[in-house]
Coordinates of N, CA, C and O in Angstrom, one line a residue:
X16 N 98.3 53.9 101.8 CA 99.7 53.9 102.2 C 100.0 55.3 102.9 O 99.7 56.4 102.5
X17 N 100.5 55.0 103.9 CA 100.9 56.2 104.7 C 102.0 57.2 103.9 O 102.5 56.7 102.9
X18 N 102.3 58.3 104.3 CA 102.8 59.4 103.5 C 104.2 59.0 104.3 O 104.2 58.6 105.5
X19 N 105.5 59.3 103.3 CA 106.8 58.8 103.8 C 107.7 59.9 104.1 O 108.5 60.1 105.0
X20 N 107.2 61.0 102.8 CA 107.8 62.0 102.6 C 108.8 62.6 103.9 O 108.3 63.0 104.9
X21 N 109.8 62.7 103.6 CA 110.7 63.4 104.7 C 111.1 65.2 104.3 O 111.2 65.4 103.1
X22 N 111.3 66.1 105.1 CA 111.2 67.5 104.4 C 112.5 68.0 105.9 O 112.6 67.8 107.1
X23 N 113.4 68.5 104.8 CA 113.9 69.4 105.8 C 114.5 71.0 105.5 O 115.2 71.4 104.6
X24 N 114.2 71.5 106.1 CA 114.3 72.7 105.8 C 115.7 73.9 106.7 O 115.6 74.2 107.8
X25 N 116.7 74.3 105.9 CA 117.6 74.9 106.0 C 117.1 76.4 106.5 O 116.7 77.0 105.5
X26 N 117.2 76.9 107.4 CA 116.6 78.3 107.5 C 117.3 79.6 107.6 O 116.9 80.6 108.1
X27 N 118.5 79.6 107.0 CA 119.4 80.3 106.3 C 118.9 80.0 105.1 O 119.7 80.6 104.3
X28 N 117.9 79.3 104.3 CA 117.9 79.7 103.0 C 116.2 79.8 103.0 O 115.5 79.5 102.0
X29 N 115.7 80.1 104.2 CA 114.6 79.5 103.9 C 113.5 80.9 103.3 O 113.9 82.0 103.5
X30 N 112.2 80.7 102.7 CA 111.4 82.1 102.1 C 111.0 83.2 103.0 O 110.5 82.7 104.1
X31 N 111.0 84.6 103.0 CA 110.5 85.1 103.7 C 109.3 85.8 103.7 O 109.2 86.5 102.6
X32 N 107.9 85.9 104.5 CA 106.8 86.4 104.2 C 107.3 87.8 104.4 O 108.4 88.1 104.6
X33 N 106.2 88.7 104.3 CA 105.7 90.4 104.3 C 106.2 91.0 105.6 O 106.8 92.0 105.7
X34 N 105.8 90.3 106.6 CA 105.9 90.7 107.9 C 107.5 90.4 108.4 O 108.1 91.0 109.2
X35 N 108.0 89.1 107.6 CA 109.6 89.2 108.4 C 109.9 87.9 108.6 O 111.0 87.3 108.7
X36 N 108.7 87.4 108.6 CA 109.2 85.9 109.3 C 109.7 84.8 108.5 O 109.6 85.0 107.3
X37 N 110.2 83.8 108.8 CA 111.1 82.9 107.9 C 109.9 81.5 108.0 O 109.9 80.8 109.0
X38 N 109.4 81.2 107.3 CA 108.7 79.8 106.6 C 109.8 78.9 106.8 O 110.9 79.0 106.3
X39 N 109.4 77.7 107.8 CA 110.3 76.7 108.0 C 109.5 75.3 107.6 O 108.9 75.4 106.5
X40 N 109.4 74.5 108.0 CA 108.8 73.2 107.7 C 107.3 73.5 107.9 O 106.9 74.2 108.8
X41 N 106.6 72.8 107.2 CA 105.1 73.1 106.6 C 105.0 71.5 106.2 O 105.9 70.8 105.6
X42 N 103.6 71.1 106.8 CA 102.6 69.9 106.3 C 102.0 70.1 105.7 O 102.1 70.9 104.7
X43 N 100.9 69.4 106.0 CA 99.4 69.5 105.3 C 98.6 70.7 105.8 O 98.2 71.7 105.3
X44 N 98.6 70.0 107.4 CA 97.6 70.6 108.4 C 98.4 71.4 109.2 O 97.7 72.1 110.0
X45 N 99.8 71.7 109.5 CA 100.6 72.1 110.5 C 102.2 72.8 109.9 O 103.2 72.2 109.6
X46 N 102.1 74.0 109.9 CA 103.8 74.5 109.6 C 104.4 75.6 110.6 O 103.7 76.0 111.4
X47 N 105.6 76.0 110.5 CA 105.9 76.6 111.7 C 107.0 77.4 110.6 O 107.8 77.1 109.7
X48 N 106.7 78.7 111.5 CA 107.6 80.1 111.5 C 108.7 80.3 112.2 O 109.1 79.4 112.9
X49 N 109.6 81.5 112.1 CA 110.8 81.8 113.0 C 110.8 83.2 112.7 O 111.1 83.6 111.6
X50 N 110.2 84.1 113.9 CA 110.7 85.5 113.9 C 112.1 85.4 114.6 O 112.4 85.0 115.8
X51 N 113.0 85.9 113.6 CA 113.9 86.2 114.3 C 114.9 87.5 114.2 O 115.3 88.0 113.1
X52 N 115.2 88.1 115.8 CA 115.9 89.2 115.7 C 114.8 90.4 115.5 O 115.1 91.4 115.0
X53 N 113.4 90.1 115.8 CA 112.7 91.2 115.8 C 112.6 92.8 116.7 O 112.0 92.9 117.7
X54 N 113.1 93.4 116.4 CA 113.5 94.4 116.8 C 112.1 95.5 117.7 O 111.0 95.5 117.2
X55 N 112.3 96.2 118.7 CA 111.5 97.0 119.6 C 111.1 97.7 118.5 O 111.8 98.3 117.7
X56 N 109.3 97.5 118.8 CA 108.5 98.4 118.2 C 107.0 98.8 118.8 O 106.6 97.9 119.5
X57 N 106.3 99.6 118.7 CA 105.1 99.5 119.0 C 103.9 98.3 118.5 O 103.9 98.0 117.3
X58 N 103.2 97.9 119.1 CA 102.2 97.5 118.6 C 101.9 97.9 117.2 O 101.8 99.1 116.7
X59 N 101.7 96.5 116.5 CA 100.6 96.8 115.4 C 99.0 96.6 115.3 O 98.4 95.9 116.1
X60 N 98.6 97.2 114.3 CA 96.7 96.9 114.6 C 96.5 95.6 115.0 O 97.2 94.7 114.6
X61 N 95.4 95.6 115.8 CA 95.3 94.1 115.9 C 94.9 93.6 114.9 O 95.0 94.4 113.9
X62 N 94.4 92.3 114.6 CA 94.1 91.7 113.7 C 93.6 90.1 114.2 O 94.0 89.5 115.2
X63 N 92.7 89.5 113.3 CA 92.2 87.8 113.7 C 93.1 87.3 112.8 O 93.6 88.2 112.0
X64 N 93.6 85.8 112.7 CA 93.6 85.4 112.0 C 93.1 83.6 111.6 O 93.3 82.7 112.4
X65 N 92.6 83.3 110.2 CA 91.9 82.3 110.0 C 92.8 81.1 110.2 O 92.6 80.2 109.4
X66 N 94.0 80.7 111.6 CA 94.4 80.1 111.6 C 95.2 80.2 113.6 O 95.6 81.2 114.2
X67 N 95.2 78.8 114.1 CA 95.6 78.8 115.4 C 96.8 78.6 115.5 O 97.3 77.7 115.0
X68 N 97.5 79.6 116.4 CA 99.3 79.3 116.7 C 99.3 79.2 118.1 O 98.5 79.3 119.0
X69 N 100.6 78.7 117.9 CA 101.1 78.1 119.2 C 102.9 78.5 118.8 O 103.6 78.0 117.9
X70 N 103.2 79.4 119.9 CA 105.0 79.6 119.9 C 105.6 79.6 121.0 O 104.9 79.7 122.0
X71 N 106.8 79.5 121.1 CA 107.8 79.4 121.9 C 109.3 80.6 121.8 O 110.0 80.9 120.8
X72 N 109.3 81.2 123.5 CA 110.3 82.1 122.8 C 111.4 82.1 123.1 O 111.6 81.8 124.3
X73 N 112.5 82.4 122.2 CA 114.1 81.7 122.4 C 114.4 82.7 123.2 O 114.5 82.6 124.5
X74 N 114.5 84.1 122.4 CA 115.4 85.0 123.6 C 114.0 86.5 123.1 O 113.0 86.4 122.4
X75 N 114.8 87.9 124.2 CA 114.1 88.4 124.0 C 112.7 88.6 125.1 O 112.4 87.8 126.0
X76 N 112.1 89.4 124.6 CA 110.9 89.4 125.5 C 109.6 90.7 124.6 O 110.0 91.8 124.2
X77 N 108.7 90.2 124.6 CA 107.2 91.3 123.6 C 106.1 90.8 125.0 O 106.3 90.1 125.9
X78 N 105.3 91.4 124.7 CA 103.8 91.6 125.0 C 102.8 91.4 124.0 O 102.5 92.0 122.9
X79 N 102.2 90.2 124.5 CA 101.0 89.6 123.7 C 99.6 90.4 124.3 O 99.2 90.3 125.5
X80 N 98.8 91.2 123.2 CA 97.5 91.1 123.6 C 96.8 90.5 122.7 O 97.1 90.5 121.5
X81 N 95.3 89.5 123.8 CA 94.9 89.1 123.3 C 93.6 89.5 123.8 O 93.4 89.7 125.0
X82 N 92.5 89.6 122.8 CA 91.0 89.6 123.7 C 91.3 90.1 124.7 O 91.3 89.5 125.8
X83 N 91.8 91.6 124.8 CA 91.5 92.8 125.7 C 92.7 92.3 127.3 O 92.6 92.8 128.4
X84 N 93.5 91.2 127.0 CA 94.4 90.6 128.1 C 96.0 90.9 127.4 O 96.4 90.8 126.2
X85 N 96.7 91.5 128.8 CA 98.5 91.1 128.3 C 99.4 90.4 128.8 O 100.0 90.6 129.9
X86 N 99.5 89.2 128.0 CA 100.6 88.9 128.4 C 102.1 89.0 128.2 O 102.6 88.8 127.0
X87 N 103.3 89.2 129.5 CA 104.5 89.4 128.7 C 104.9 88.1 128.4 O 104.7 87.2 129.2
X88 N 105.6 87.9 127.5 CA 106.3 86.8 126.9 C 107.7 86.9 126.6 O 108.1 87.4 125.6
X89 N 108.6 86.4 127.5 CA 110.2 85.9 127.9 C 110.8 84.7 127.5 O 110.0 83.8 127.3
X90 N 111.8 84.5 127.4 CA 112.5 83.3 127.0 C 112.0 82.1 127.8 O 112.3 82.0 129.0
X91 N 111.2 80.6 127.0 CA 111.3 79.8 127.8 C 109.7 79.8 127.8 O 109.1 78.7 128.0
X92 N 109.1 80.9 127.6 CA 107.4 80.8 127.7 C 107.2 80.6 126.4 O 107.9 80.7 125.4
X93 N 105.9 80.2 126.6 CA 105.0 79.5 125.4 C 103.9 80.1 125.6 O 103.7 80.8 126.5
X94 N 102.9 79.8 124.4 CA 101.7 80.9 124.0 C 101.0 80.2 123.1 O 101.5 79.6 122.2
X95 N 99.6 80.3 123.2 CA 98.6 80.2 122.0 C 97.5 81.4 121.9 O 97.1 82.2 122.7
X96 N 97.2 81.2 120.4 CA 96.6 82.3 120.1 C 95.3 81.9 119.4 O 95.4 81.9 118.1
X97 N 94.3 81.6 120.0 CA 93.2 80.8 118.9 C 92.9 81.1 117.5 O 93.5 82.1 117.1
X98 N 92.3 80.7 116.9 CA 91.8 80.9 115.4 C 90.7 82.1 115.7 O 89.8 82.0 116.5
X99 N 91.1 83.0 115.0 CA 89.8 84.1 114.9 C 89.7 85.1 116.1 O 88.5 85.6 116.3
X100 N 90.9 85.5 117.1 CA 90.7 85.9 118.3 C 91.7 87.3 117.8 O 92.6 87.4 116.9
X101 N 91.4 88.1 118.4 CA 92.2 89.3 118.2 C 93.2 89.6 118.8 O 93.2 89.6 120.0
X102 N 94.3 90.0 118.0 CA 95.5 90.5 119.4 C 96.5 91.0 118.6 O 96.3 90.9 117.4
X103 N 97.6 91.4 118.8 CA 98.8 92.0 118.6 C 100.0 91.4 119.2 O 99.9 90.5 120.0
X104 N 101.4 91.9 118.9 CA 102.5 91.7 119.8 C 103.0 93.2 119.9 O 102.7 94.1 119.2
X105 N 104.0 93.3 121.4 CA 104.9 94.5 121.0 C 106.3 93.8 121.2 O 106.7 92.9 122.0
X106 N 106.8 94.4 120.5 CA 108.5 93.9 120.6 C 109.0 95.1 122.1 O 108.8 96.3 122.2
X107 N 109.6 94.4 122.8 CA 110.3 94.7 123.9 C 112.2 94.9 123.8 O 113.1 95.8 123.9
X108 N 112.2 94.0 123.7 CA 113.9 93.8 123.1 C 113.7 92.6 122.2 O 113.0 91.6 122.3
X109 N 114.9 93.0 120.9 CA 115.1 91.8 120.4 C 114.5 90.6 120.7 O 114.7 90.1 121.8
X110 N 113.8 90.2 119.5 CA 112.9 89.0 119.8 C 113.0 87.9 118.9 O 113.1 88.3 117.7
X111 N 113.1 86.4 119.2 CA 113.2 85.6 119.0 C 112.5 84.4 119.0 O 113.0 83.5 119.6
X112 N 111.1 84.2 118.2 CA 110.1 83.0 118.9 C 109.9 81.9 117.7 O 109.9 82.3 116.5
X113 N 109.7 80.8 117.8 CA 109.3 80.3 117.2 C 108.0 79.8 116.9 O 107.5 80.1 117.9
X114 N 107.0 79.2 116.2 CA 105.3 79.7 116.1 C 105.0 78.4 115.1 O 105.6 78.3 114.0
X115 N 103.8 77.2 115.6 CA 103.3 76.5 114.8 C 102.2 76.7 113.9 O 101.4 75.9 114.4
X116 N 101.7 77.2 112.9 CA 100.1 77.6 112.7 C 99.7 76.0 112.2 O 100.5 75.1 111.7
X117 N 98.2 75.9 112.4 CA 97.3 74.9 112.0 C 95.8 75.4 111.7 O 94.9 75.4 112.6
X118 N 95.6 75.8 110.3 CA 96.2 75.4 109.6 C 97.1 76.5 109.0 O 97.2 77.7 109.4
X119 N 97.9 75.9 107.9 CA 99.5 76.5 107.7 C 98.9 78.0 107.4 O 97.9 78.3 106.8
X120 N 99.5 78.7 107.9 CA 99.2 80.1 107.7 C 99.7 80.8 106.4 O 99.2 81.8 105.9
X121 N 100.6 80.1 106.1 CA 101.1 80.6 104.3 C 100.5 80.2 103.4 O 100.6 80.6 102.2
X122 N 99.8 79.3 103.7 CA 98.4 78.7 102.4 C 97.4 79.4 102.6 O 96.9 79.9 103.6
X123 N 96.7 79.7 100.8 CA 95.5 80.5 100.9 C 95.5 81.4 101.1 O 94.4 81.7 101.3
X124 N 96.3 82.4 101.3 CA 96.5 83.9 101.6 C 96.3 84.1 103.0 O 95.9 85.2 103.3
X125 N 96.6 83.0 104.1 CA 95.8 83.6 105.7 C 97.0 84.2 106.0 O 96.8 85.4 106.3
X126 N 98.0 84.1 106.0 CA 99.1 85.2 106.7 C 98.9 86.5 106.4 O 99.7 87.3 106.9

């Protein structure tokens, strides 16, 4: 039998991880983030992680490095970041993106 379950998630109340971001709806295989209002900062270390995203960004504008490449990222662009690839953000102005991981990045400790 197929899975019916319906999930919705209020994000005004929703958990927040270490880094800032708001845990919004989560599956099995697929959940999605909300930085929001991330404020201008430098780069942080890079880092891999055991899990592939894909975001979209509302407002605002950062700098993606990835694998020794930068991209800037503005409202309206989209982005992936493979499983196990290195890279960073920098906040530019207030930032706003939203981010799918697969698998969920709040399971298992990968966030």
């Amino acid at each position: 039998m197929a899975d019916t379950t319906v999930k919705k998630i209020d994000s005004a109340h929703s958990p927040k991880g270490e880094q800032g971001q708001k845990y919004l709806a989560s599956g099995k295989s697929l959940s999605m983030r909300l930085w929001q209002d991330e404020q201008p900062a430098e780069a942080k270390q890079p880092s891999r992680r055991d899990y592939e995203t894909v975001g979209y960004v509302i407002s605002g504008s950062a700098e993606l490095y990835l694998e020794g490449q930068m991209v800037k990222l503005e409202p309206g662009d989209s982005w992936t970041v493979p499983k196990g690839a290195e890279h960073t953000y920098k906040i530019l102005e207030s930032f706003t993106a939203v981010e799918a991981t697969s698998p969920p990045a709040e399971v298992h400790g990968r966030d």
